[in-house]
GROMACS .gro file of C-alpha atoms in nm:
model
  428
    1MET     CA    1  -2.012   1.030   0.668
    2ARG     CA    2  -1.856   0.704   0.556
    3ILE     CA    3  -1.545   0.648   0.342
    4PHE     CA    4  -1.505   0.357   0.097
    5LYS     CA    5  -1.174   0.268  -0.065
    6PHE     CA    6  -1.149   0.046  -0.373
    7GLY     CA    7  -0.804  -0.078  -0.477
    8GLY     CA    8  -0.667  -0.170  -0.818
    9ALA     CA    9  -0.792  -0.530  -0.800
   10SER     CA   10  -1.151  -0.412  -0.756
   11VAL     CA   11  -1.140  -0.182  -1.058
   12LYS     CA   12  -0.918  -0.377  -1.300
   13ASP     CA   13  -1.180  -0.415  -1.575
   14ALA     CA   14  -1.539  -0.335  -1.675
   15ALA     CA   15  -1.674  -0.608  -1.449
   16GLY     CA   16  -1.492  -0.445  -1.159
   17VAL     CA   17  -1.642  -0.104  -1.233
   18ARG     CA   18  -1.990  -0.256  -1.254
   19ASN     CA   19  -1.928  -0.432  -0.923
   20ILE     CA   20  -1.824  -0.107  -0.752
   21LEU     CA   21  -2.157   0.040  -0.859
   22ASN     CA   22  -2.331  -0.266  -0.715
   23VAL     CA   23  -2.146  -0.234  -0.383
   24VAL     CA   24  -2.230   0.136  -0.352
   25GLN     CA   25  -2.597   0.080  -0.442
   26THR     CA   26  -2.617  -0.214  -0.200
   27MET     CA   27  -2.454  -0.032   0.091
   28GLY     CA   28  -2.618   0.308   0.028
   29TYR     CA   29  -2.449   0.622  -0.099
   30ASN     CA   30  -2.591   0.910   0.100
   31GLY     CA   31  -2.307   1.068   0.297
   32LEU     CA   32  -2.034   0.867   0.123
   33GLY     CA   33  -1.682   0.951   0.009
   34ILE     CA   34  -1.518   0.706  -0.231
   35VAL     CA   35  -1.145   0.663  -0.290
   36VAL     CA   36  -1.036   0.471  -0.601
   37SER     CA   37  -0.691   0.345  -0.701
   38ALA     CA   38  -0.549   0.308  -1.051
   39MET     CA   39  -0.695   0.024  -1.259
   40GLY     CA   40  -0.521  -0.313  -1.237
   41LYS     CA   41  -0.156  -0.289  -1.345
   42THR     CA   42  -0.175   0.074  -1.464
   43THR     CA   43   0.084   0.196  -1.211
   44ASN     CA   44   0.328  -0.071  -1.333
   45ALA     CA   45   0.271   0.046  -1.691
   46LEU     CA   46   0.337   0.407  -1.592
   47GLU     CA   47   0.657   0.302  -1.416
   48GLU     CA   48   0.771   0.135  -1.739
   49ILE     CA   49   0.690   0.457  -1.926
   50ILE     CA   50   0.912   0.650  -1.682
   51LYS     CA   51   1.192   0.395  -1.725
   52LEU     CA   52   1.189   0.427  -2.106
   53TYR     CA   53   1.169   0.806  -2.083
   54LEU     CA   54   1.479   0.820  -1.861
   55GLU     CA   55   1.658   0.593  -2.111
   56ASN     CA   56   1.572   0.844  -2.387
   57ASN     CA   57   1.369   0.571  -2.556
   58SER     CA   58   1.083   0.734  -2.745
   59ARG     CA   59   0.884   0.411  -2.723
   60TYR     CA   60   0.737   0.554  -2.402
   61LEU     CA   61   0.501   0.755  -2.624
   62ILE     CA   62   0.372   0.432  -2.779
   63LEU     CA   63   0.311   0.290  -2.430
   64ILE     CA   64   0.106   0.598  -2.339
   65ASP     CA   65  -0.110   0.533  -2.647
   66HIS     CA   66  -0.141   0.171  -2.539
   67LEU     CA   67  -0.254   0.284  -2.194
   68PHE     CA   68  -0.521   0.499  -2.358
   69ASN     CA   69  -0.642   0.202  -2.561
   70GLN     CA   70  -0.662  -0.016  -2.249
   71HIS     CA   71  -0.884   0.234  -2.071
   72VAL     CA   72  -1.097   0.291  -2.380
   73LYS     CA   73  -1.148  -0.085  -2.401
   74ILE     CA   74  -1.289  -0.079  -2.047
   75VAL     CA   75  -1.520   0.207  -2.143
   76GLU     CA   76  -1.640   0.017  -2.450
   77ASP     CA   77  -1.700  -0.295  -2.241
   78LEU     CA   78  -1.909  -0.084  -2.004
   79GLU     CA   79  -2.104   0.052  -2.300
   80ALA     CA   80  -2.191  -0.307  -2.390
   81SER     CA   81  -2.281  -0.405  -2.036
   82GLY     CA   82  -2.650  -0.473  -2.096
   83ALA     CA   83  -2.785  -0.172  -1.910
   84ASP     CA   84  -3.107  -0.013  -2.030
   85ASP     CA   85  -3.094   0.211  -2.337
   86GLU     CA   86  -3.130   0.537  -2.143
   87VAL     CA   87  -2.834   0.459  -1.917
   88LEU     CA   88  -2.618   0.351  -2.211
   89LEU     CA   89  -2.707   0.665  -2.404
   90ARG     CA   90  -2.606   0.888  -2.112
   91PHE     CA   91  -2.278   0.701  -2.073
   92ARG     CA   92  -2.195   0.707  -2.446
   93GLU     CA   93  -2.272   1.077  -2.473
   94SER     CA   94  -2.072   1.176  -2.167
   95GLY     CA   95  -1.764   1.263  -2.373
   96LEU     CA   96  -1.556   1.029  -2.157
   97LYS     CA   97  -1.333   0.893  -2.436
   98LYS     CA   98  -1.238   1.245  -2.546
   99GLU     CA   99  -1.164   1.334  -2.185
  100LEU     CA  100  -0.939   1.029  -2.142
  101LYS     CA  101  -0.759   1.119  -2.466
  102ALA     CA  102  -0.701   1.475  -2.343
  103ILE     CA  103  -0.569   1.347  -2.008
  104LEU     CA  104  -0.310   1.122  -2.171
  105GLU     CA  105  -0.212   1.387  -2.425
  106SER     CA  106  -0.143   1.613  -2.127
  107LEU     CA  107   0.080   1.337  -1.985
  108LYS     CA  108   0.281   1.341  -2.308
  109GLY     CA  109   0.313   1.717  -2.271
  110VAL     CA  110   0.432   1.689  -1.912
  111MET     CA  111   0.707   1.445  -2.013
  112LEU     CA  112   0.814   1.627  -2.329
  113LEU     CA  113   0.846   1.956  -2.139
  114ASN     CA  114   1.005   1.809  -1.825
  115GLN     CA  115   1.330   1.978  -1.719
  116SER     CA  116   1.371   1.819  -1.376
  117LYS     CA  117   1.642   1.562  -1.316
  118ASN     CA  118   1.480   1.461  -0.987
  119HIS     CA  119   1.355   1.107  -1.051
  120ALA     CA  120   1.119   1.108  -0.751
  121PHE     CA  121   0.961   1.434  -0.872
  122LEU     CA  122   0.906   1.297  -1.222
  123TYR     CA  123   0.770   0.972  -1.080
  124ASP     CA  124   0.496   1.150  -0.887
  125GLN     CA  125   0.394   1.368  -1.181
  126VAL     CA  126   0.354   1.062  -1.405
  127VAL     CA  127   0.213   0.778  -1.192
  128SER     CA  128  -0.068   1.000  -1.063
  129TYR     CA  129  -0.233   0.973  -1.404
  130GLY     CA  130  -0.346   0.620  -1.323
  131GLU     CA  131  -0.577   0.739  -1.047
  132ILE     CA  132  -0.705   1.029  -1.255
  133LEU     CA  133  -0.805   0.792  -1.538
  134SER     CA  134  -0.975   0.535  -1.317
  135THR     CA  135  -1.180   0.789  -1.121
  136LYS     CA  136  -1.295   0.965  -1.438
  137ILE     CA  137  -1.433   0.634  -1.567
  138VAL     CA  138  -1.601   0.535  -1.239
  139ALA     CA  139  -1.753   0.881  -1.185
  140SER     CA  140  -1.892   0.889  -1.540
  141TYR     CA  141  -2.043   0.542  -1.499
  142PHE     CA  142  -2.203   0.641  -1.168
  143LYS     CA  143  -2.359   0.950  -1.323
  144ALA     CA  144  -2.501   0.744  -1.612
  145TYR     CA  145  -2.688   0.544  -1.350
  146GLY     CA  146  -2.818   0.856  -1.180
  147LEU     CA  147  -2.580   0.859  -0.883
  148PRO     CA  148  -2.487   1.223  -0.808
  149ALA     CA  149  -2.117   1.151  -0.766
  150GLN     CA  150  -1.903   1.464  -0.752
  151TRP     CA  151  -1.554   1.402  -0.897
  152ILE     CA  152  -1.288   1.581  -0.691
  153ASP     CA  153  -0.917   1.612  -0.765
  154ALA     CA  154  -0.736   1.481  -0.455
  155ARG     CA  155  -0.458   1.731  -0.517
  156ASN     CA  156  -0.705   2.000  -0.412
  157LEU     CA  157  -0.769   1.814  -0.087
  158ILE     CA  158  -0.444   1.668   0.043
  159LYS     CA  159  -0.153   1.907   0.088
  160THR     CA  160   0.196   1.777   0.158
  161ASP     CA  161   0.561   1.866   0.179
  162GLN     CA  162   0.800   1.814  -0.116
  163LYS     CA  163   0.930   1.469  -0.024
  164TYR     CA  164   0.825   1.313  -0.352
  165ARG     CA  165   0.721   0.943  -0.351
  166ASP     CA  166   0.672   0.952   0.027
  167ALA     CA  167   0.524   1.289   0.108
  168ALA     CA  168   0.425   1.394   0.460
  169VAL     CA  169   0.079   1.543   0.504
  170ASN     CA  170   0.034   1.903   0.614
  171TRP     CA  171  -0.254   1.821   0.843
  172LYS     CA  172  -0.377   2.170   0.923
  173THR     CA  173  -0.402   2.277   0.557
  174THR     CA  174  -0.534   1.938   0.447
  175VAL     CA  175  -0.816   1.925   0.701
  176ALA     CA  176  -0.925   2.277   0.603
  177SER     CA  177  -0.914   2.190   0.230
  178ILE     CA  178  -1.117   1.872   0.277
  179LYS     CA  179  -1.381   2.047   0.487
  180GLU     CA  180  -1.412   2.318   0.224
  181ASN     CA  181  -1.408   2.105  -0.093
  182ALA     CA  182  -1.546   1.762   0.003
  183SER     CA  183  -1.880   1.858   0.153
  184HIS     CA  184  -2.089   1.674  -0.110
  185SER     CA  185  -2.318   1.391   0.002
  186LEU     CA  186  -2.149   1.163  -0.253
  187PHE     CA  187  -1.802   1.234  -0.383
  188LEU     CA  188  -1.531   1.034  -0.556
  189THR     CA  189  -1.159   1.106  -0.549
  190GLN     CA  190  -0.820   0.948  -0.607
  191GLY     CA  191  -0.610   0.753  -0.364
  192PHE     CA  192  -0.235   0.789  -0.320
  193ILE     CA  193  -0.189   1.146  -0.447
  194GLY     CA  194  -0.173   1.500  -0.312
  195SER     CA  195   0.010   1.821  -0.396
  196ASP     CA  196   0.275   2.047  -0.248
  197ASP     CA  197   0.263   2.424  -0.195
  198ASN     CA  198   0.356   2.480  -0.560
  199TRP     CA  199   0.072   2.252  -0.677
  200PHE     CA  200   0.311   1.987  -0.806
  201THR     CA  201   0.176   1.635  -0.759
  202THR     CA  202   0.307   1.428  -0.471
  203THR     CA  203   0.240   1.068  -0.370
  204LEU     CA  204   0.191   0.930  -0.022
  205GLY     CA  205   0.410   0.620  -0.036
  206ARG     CA  206   0.330   0.267   0.069
  207GLU     CA  207  -0.043   0.189   0.102
  208GLY     CA  208  -0.109   0.547  -0.005
  209SER     CA  209  -0.470   0.491  -0.114
  210ASP     CA  210  -0.565   0.343   0.224
  211TYR     CA  211  -0.395   0.642   0.383
  212THR     CA  212  -0.600   0.878   0.166
  213ALA     CA  213  -0.919   0.716   0.297
  214ALA     CA  214  -0.800   0.761   0.655
  215ILE     CA  215  -0.709   1.127   0.598
  216LEU     CA  216  -1.055   1.199   0.456
  217ALA     CA  217  -1.224   1.015   0.743
  218TYR     CA  218  -1.023   1.209   1.001
  219ALA     CA  219  -1.099   1.547   0.842
  220LEU     CA  220  -1.470   1.473   0.796
  221ASP     CA  221  -1.520   1.298   1.134
  222ALA     CA  222  -1.647   0.992   0.948
  223SER     CA  223  -1.816   0.709   1.134
  224ASP     CA  224  -1.610   0.441   0.960
  225VAL     CA  225  -1.381   0.352   0.670
  226THR     CA  226  -1.424   0.038   0.459
  227ILE     CA  227  -1.137  -0.107   0.256
  228TRP     CA  228  -1.289  -0.330  -0.014
  229LYS     CA  229  -1.070  -0.627  -0.110
  230ASP     CA  230  -1.086  -0.959  -0.294
  231VAL     CA  231  -1.072  -1.148   0.039
  232PRO     CA  232  -1.344  -1.193   0.305
  233GLY     CA  233  -1.151  -0.983   0.557
  234VAL     CA  234  -0.829  -1.017   0.755
  235LEU     CA  235  -0.721  -1.379   0.808
  236ASN     CA  236  -0.486  -1.507   1.079
  237GLY     CA  237  -0.236  -1.609   0.810
  238ASP     CA  238  -0.177  -1.610   0.438
  239PRO     CA  239  -0.387  -1.904   0.309
  240ARG     CA  240  -0.131  -1.960   0.033
  241VAL     CA  241   0.126  -2.048   0.302
  242PHE     CA  242  -0.064  -2.162   0.612
  243GLU     CA  243  -0.338  -2.422   0.641
  244ASN     CA  244  -0.676  -2.384   0.814
  245THR     CA  245  -0.669  -2.005   0.835
  246VAL     CA  246  -0.958  -1.832   1.011
  247LEU     CA  247  -1.124  -1.494   0.966
  248LEU     CA  248  -1.041  -1.238   1.235
  249GLU     CA  249  -1.375  -1.069   1.302
  250GLN     CA  250  -1.227  -0.795   1.522
  251ILE     CA  251  -0.878  -0.655   1.578
  252SER     CA  252  -0.773  -0.372   1.807
  253TYR     CA  253  -0.585  -0.077   1.662
  254ARG     CA  254  -0.275  -0.172   1.859
  255GLU     CA  255  -0.284  -0.535   1.749
  256ALA     CA  256  -0.329  -0.436   1.384
  257ILE     CA  257  -0.022  -0.211   1.411
  258GLU     CA  258   0.175  -0.496   1.572
  259LEU     CA  259   0.078  -0.736   1.294
  260ALA     CA  260   0.170  -0.482   1.026
  261PHE     CA  261   0.503  -0.416   1.196
  262TYR     CA  262   0.596  -0.783   1.171
  263GLY     CA  263   0.501  -0.796   0.803
  264ALA     CA  264   0.137  -0.901   0.790
  265SER     CA  265  -0.072  -0.772   0.499
  266VAL     CA  266  -0.319  -0.601   0.728
  267ILE     CA  267  -0.328  -0.220   0.718
  268HIS     CA  268  -0.024   0.007   0.727
  269PRO     CA  269   0.024   0.181   1.064
  270LYS     CA  270   0.017   0.528   0.904
  271THR     CA  271  -0.341   0.450   0.792
  272LEU     CA  272  -0.445   0.335   1.138
  273GLN     CA  273  -0.297   0.622   1.338
  274PRO     CA  274  -0.538   0.902   1.232
  275LEU     CA  275  -0.834   0.663   1.267
  276GLN     CA  276  -0.723   0.556   1.613
  277GLY     CA  277  -0.692   0.921   1.715
  278LYS     CA  278  -1.066   0.975   1.659
  279GLN     CA  279  -1.181   0.617   1.728
  280ILE     CA  280  -1.302   0.575   1.368
  281GLU     CA  281  -1.369   0.211   1.286
  282LEU     CA  282  -1.186   0.053   0.994
  283ARG     CA  283  -1.354  -0.236   0.812
  284VAL     CA  284  -1.199  -0.480   0.566
  285LYS     CA  285  -1.463  -0.647   0.350
  286SER     CA  286  -1.506  -0.846   0.030
  287PHE     CA  287  -1.618  -0.646  -0.272
  288MET     CA  288  -1.772  -0.967  -0.409
  289ASN     CA  289  -1.985  -1.023  -0.097
  290PRO     CA  290  -2.052  -0.674   0.043
  291LEU     CA  291  -2.314  -0.785   0.296
  292GLU     CA  292  -2.079  -1.026   0.472
  293LYS     CA  293  -1.940  -0.902   0.802
  294GLY     CA  294  -1.567  -0.898   0.721
  295THR     CA  295  -1.318  -0.764   0.977
  296VAL     CA  296  -1.347  -0.452   1.191
  297ILE     CA  297  -1.046  -0.277   1.347
  298LYS     CA  298  -1.144  -0.070   1.648
  299LYS     CA  299  -1.082  -0.012   2.016
  300GLY     CA  300  -1.131  -0.327   2.221
  301PRO     CA  301  -0.979  -0.671   2.281
  302ALA     CA  302  -0.668  -0.758   2.079
  303LEU     CA  303  -0.839  -1.022   1.865
  304TYR     CA  304  -1.169  -1.196   1.818
  305PRO     CA  305  -1.161  -1.486   1.794
  306MET     CA  306  -0.844  -1.508   2.001
  307THR     CA  307  -0.610  -1.726   1.796
  308SER     CA  308  -0.249  -1.748   1.689
  309CYS     CA  309  -0.157  -1.528   1.393
  310TYR     CA  310   0.111  -1.638   1.146
  311ILE     CA  311   0.336  -1.420   0.934
  312VAL     CA  312   0.623  -1.521   0.705
  313ARG     CA  313   0.876  -1.308   0.521
  314LYS     CA  314   1.083  -1.501   0.268
  315ASN     CA  315   1.421  -1.455   0.098
  316LEU     CA  316   1.580  -1.254   0.376
  317VAL     CA  317   1.945  -1.236   0.485
  318PHE     CA  318   2.071  -1.363   0.823
  319LEU     CA  319   2.367  -1.151   0.926
  320GLU     CA  320   2.602  -1.195   1.224
  321VAL     CA  321   2.843  -0.913   1.302
  322SER     CA  322   3.117  -0.939   1.565
  323ALA     CA  323   3.433  -0.752   1.662
  324ARG     CA  324   3.752  -0.877   1.500
  325ASP     CA  325   3.938  -0.872   1.834
  326PHE     CA  326   3.653  -1.051   2.021
  327SER     CA  327   3.581  -0.740   2.226
  328PHE     CA  328   3.230  -0.640   2.333
  329ILE     CA  329   2.980  -0.505   2.083
  330GLY     CA  330   2.889  -0.178   2.254
  331GLU     CA  331   2.650   0.106   2.186
  332HIS     CA  332   2.889   0.282   1.948
  333ASN     CA  333   2.922  -0.039   1.741
  334ILE     CA  334   2.545  -0.085   1.725
  335SER     CA  335   2.506   0.278   1.621
  336ASP     CA  336   2.767   0.230   1.350
  337ILE     CA  337   2.601  -0.090   1.221
  338PHE     CA  338   2.258   0.074   1.207
  339HIS     CA  339   2.405   0.368   1.019
  340GLN     CA  340   2.536   0.127   0.756
  341LEU     CA  341   2.200  -0.050   0.736
  342SER     CA  342   2.028   0.283   0.678
  343GLU     CA  343   2.285   0.394   0.419
  344HIS     CA  344   2.226   0.075   0.219
  345LYS     CA  345   1.845   0.087   0.257
  346MET     CA  346   1.815  -0.240   0.446
  347GLN     CA  347   1.489  -0.321   0.625
  348VAL     CA  348   1.542  -0.499   0.957
  349GLY     CA  349   1.297  -0.775   1.053
  350LEU     CA  350   1.469  -0.905   1.367
  351LEU     CA  351   1.775  -0.824   1.572
  352GLN     CA  352   1.948  -0.976   1.871
  353ASN     CA  353   2.275  -0.889   2.042
  354SER     CA  354   2.506  -1.072   2.278
  355ALA     CA  355   2.827  -0.957   2.442
  356ILE     CA  356   3.043  -1.015   2.132
  357SER     CA  357   2.802  -1.031   1.837
  358PHE     CA  358   2.506  -0.855   1.679
  359THR     CA  359   2.262  -1.066   1.480
  360ILE     CA  360   2.021  -0.921   1.223
  361CYS     CA  361   1.764  -1.062   0.985
  362LEU     CA  362   1.713  -0.813   0.703
  363GLU     CA  363   1.552  -0.761   0.365
  364ASP     CA  364   1.782  -0.662   0.080
  365LYS     CA  365   1.506  -0.491  -0.118
  366TYR     CA  366   1.739  -0.278  -0.328
  367HIS     CA  367   2.010  -0.545  -0.384
  368ASN     CA  368   2.277  -0.362  -0.187
  369LEU     CA  369   2.401  -0.660   0.017
  370SER     CA  370   2.746  -0.682  -0.143
  371GLU     CA  371   2.817  -0.314  -0.075
  372LEU     CA  372   2.691  -0.348   0.284
  373LEU     CA  373   2.913  -0.648   0.350
  374ASN     CA  374   3.217  -0.472   0.204
  375ASP     CA  375   3.164  -0.169   0.427
  376LEU     CA  376   3.103  -0.373   0.742
  377GLU     CA  377   3.401  -0.604   0.682
  378GLU     CA  378   3.635  -0.308   0.701
  379ARG     CA  379   3.575  -0.302   1.077
  380TYR     CA  380   3.397  -0.625   1.174
  381LYS     CA  381   3.393  -0.997   1.123
  382VAL     CA  382   3.077  -1.069   0.925
  383SER     CA  383   2.896  -1.385   0.822
  384ALA     CA  384   2.586  -1.386   0.601
  385ILE     CA  385   2.335  -1.657   0.515
  386GLU     CA  386   2.105  -1.568   0.228
  387ASN     CA  387   1.761  -1.702   0.140
  388VAL     CA  388   1.632  -1.744   0.495
  389ASP     CA  389   1.269  -1.718   0.606
  390LEU     CA  390   1.146  -1.523   0.907
  391TYR     CA  391   0.836  -1.664   1.073
  392THR     CA  392   0.645  -1.463   1.332
  393ILE     CA  393   0.369  -1.605   1.554
  394ARG     CA  394   0.158  -1.361   1.753
  395HIS     CA  395  -0.024  -1.514   2.056
  396HIS     CA  396   0.168  -1.837   2.020
  397ASP     CA  397   0.104  -2.165   2.195
  398ASP     CA  398   0.287  -2.498   2.187
  399ASP     CA  399   0.081  -2.634   1.898
  400ALA     CA  400   0.142  -2.323   1.689
  401ILE     CA  401   0.516  -2.337   1.753
  402GLU     CA  402   0.539  -2.707   1.671
  403ALA     CA  403   0.346  -2.655   1.346
  404ILE     CA  404   0.598  -2.396   1.227
  405GLU     CA  405   0.918  -2.562   1.353
  406ASN     CA  406   0.835  -2.911   1.230
  407GLY     CA  407   1.093  -3.026   0.976
  408LYS     CA  408   1.270  -2.690   0.955
  409LYS     CA  409   1.627  -2.591   1.038
  410VAL     CA  410   1.593  -2.308   1.293
  411LEU     CA  411   1.887  -2.067   1.293
  412LEU     CA  412   1.757  -1.833   1.563
  413ARG     CA  413   1.462  -1.826   1.800
  414GLN     CA  414   1.344  -1.510   1.978
  415ARG     CA  415   1.049  -1.523   2.214
  416THR     CA  416   0.850  -1.274   2.419
  417GLN     CA  417   0.522  -1.319   2.603
  418GLU     CA  418   0.311  -1.245   2.293
  419THR     CA  419   0.546  -1.297   2.000
  420LEU     CA  420   0.773  -1.575   1.876
  421GLN     CA  421   1.010  -1.519   1.582
  422LEU     CA  422   1.202  -1.792   1.408
  423VAL     CA  423   1.475  -1.754   1.148
  424VAL     CA  424   1.461  -2.064   0.932
  425ALA     CA  425   1.705  -2.180   0.663
  426GLY     CA  426   1.534  -2.151   0.326
  427LYS     CA  427   1.508  -2.433   0.072
  428GLU     CA  428   1.818  -2.483  -0.141
   0.00000   0.00000   0.00000
């Protein structure tokens, strides 16, 4: 068994759907499970629908109609794709447009009848429609071409707790459900979504579709998982930021988790952990060039080729906290500071402490910096520098360090045997 995952960029339009078919036909589809995300910016559109709904703005119903029209346009483009008459006839007569209409009418019903004031609950019930729509279109297109793709509702496969927007998987129940319901030689399901014990929809949080692929692979003892992207594989740095990037042909599970921890756009650790447990290989490949080798993440050396890897996180906050009476910063102070960081939903990228100060580089994702500073200043002396950049170099050497430091104002440098981190003043 193999598992393929296609993200929103690979299924954003009719050309993307046709290309998924090409990838599957090229790579073979016997013993294949396929995970598909919502099309393009559909999740963003559904989030806007939720926002308007919560504002009691009935325009959300118009946006649902617009979403239907967008998906119908993709279907109509597929109908005009130049396939032979028999294929087109099967696709046109599949009843797909009526099915899409019924799906989005059911979304209107869900929202009109909603009584819950739990925003996270409502979010999961609504955004899941993006994956349902995309997989219905892809499955119908596959069947028109004679591929025996069995459409499966992921909510029948992946069972979770009730922590909406970031649900935890009930592994025992999930593995049993997958083994029972996903035994087809070719099946297609949704990424990102599951259901709780009451059959309400849940979502799996960050990188949820990749995680879905890993869950399926674990339950089915798959040989490998392939994440199909619009890049040739995993590079040693973001080519939009760093020059002369190289393709990493192989990465160990541990190294991939390290890179993700420091902020690299590799694969989220929660995706890697179930694969690592059963030594299932994870491949990252280009959906435009499916026969190219790409990157494989598996047990073995940290990297091949061995090279420095560069990561940058921009627009962070550099915070220094010290005691007002110049006394030591002890364990109770650090515990107190971390409690405040957690309360204000701050994500820490680097920390360093000395006898009288505690230095943190953090991301103010939810714009809570002012409240954090007010709370900390009740007990500590606090200084904050905004708009800083955090550079991380894994497997650094002198040339790599010089390339990053050149011409920059370095506020803090932290170095271990394998990792160098630099806090750099951002551009004014």
